[in-house]
Phi, psi and omega in degrees: 000133182275169184303316181300316179295321179294325184276344184308318179292340184270329186226129181289326182236136180305327181289348177282343186292119178281171173299135186243027177300130178086359179262136173267138175256124184238111180281152173238141184236148171232121181050042177079000179253139178296118184245336184202162173221133172257142176243119186233143169222107189062222180277356180282131183229143169224137180215156179225153180250133179303141183309320182291348180248000188299325181276343185236355185275326188273064173265154185307307184295317179297319179297315178298316181296322180289317185278336185307306181292332179287320177293324181294334180302320186234349182088351177198163175229149175233157172209169177217147183224139175306138181297339179276353182262074183299322181294321178290324176297316179297320180298309183295330176288323176297325179290337177126356178289141179252135178295140179246305180201169179225143175256011181092339176254312179243146166261128182259146185226156178227138172239111184259350178205163180302139179290160174066026176288144176270137180268000000 
């Protein structure tokens, strides 16, 4: 899979793609089809779901399976979302990330364990 195909779930327009030096691209598959891509630098993660999978990809088990090996790399994951992006903030919280702090531009989040664990 080429770089453009991996990045398609993350950015709607090619001109939106920032410089990605030092970032690892990790594809996720459902039934052999590319469904998502995670972009990681250390424990920081940003990920997108391919448009054709957005309504059916974010199921609890699939989310856990996708995030488990990524979480295992560092023992935790972090992400950040623009404070003006309420829909993206709601999404990362549904996935299990907890808000930690804000610098007024970004809201920062932490995921310390796999989401959707039963207690």
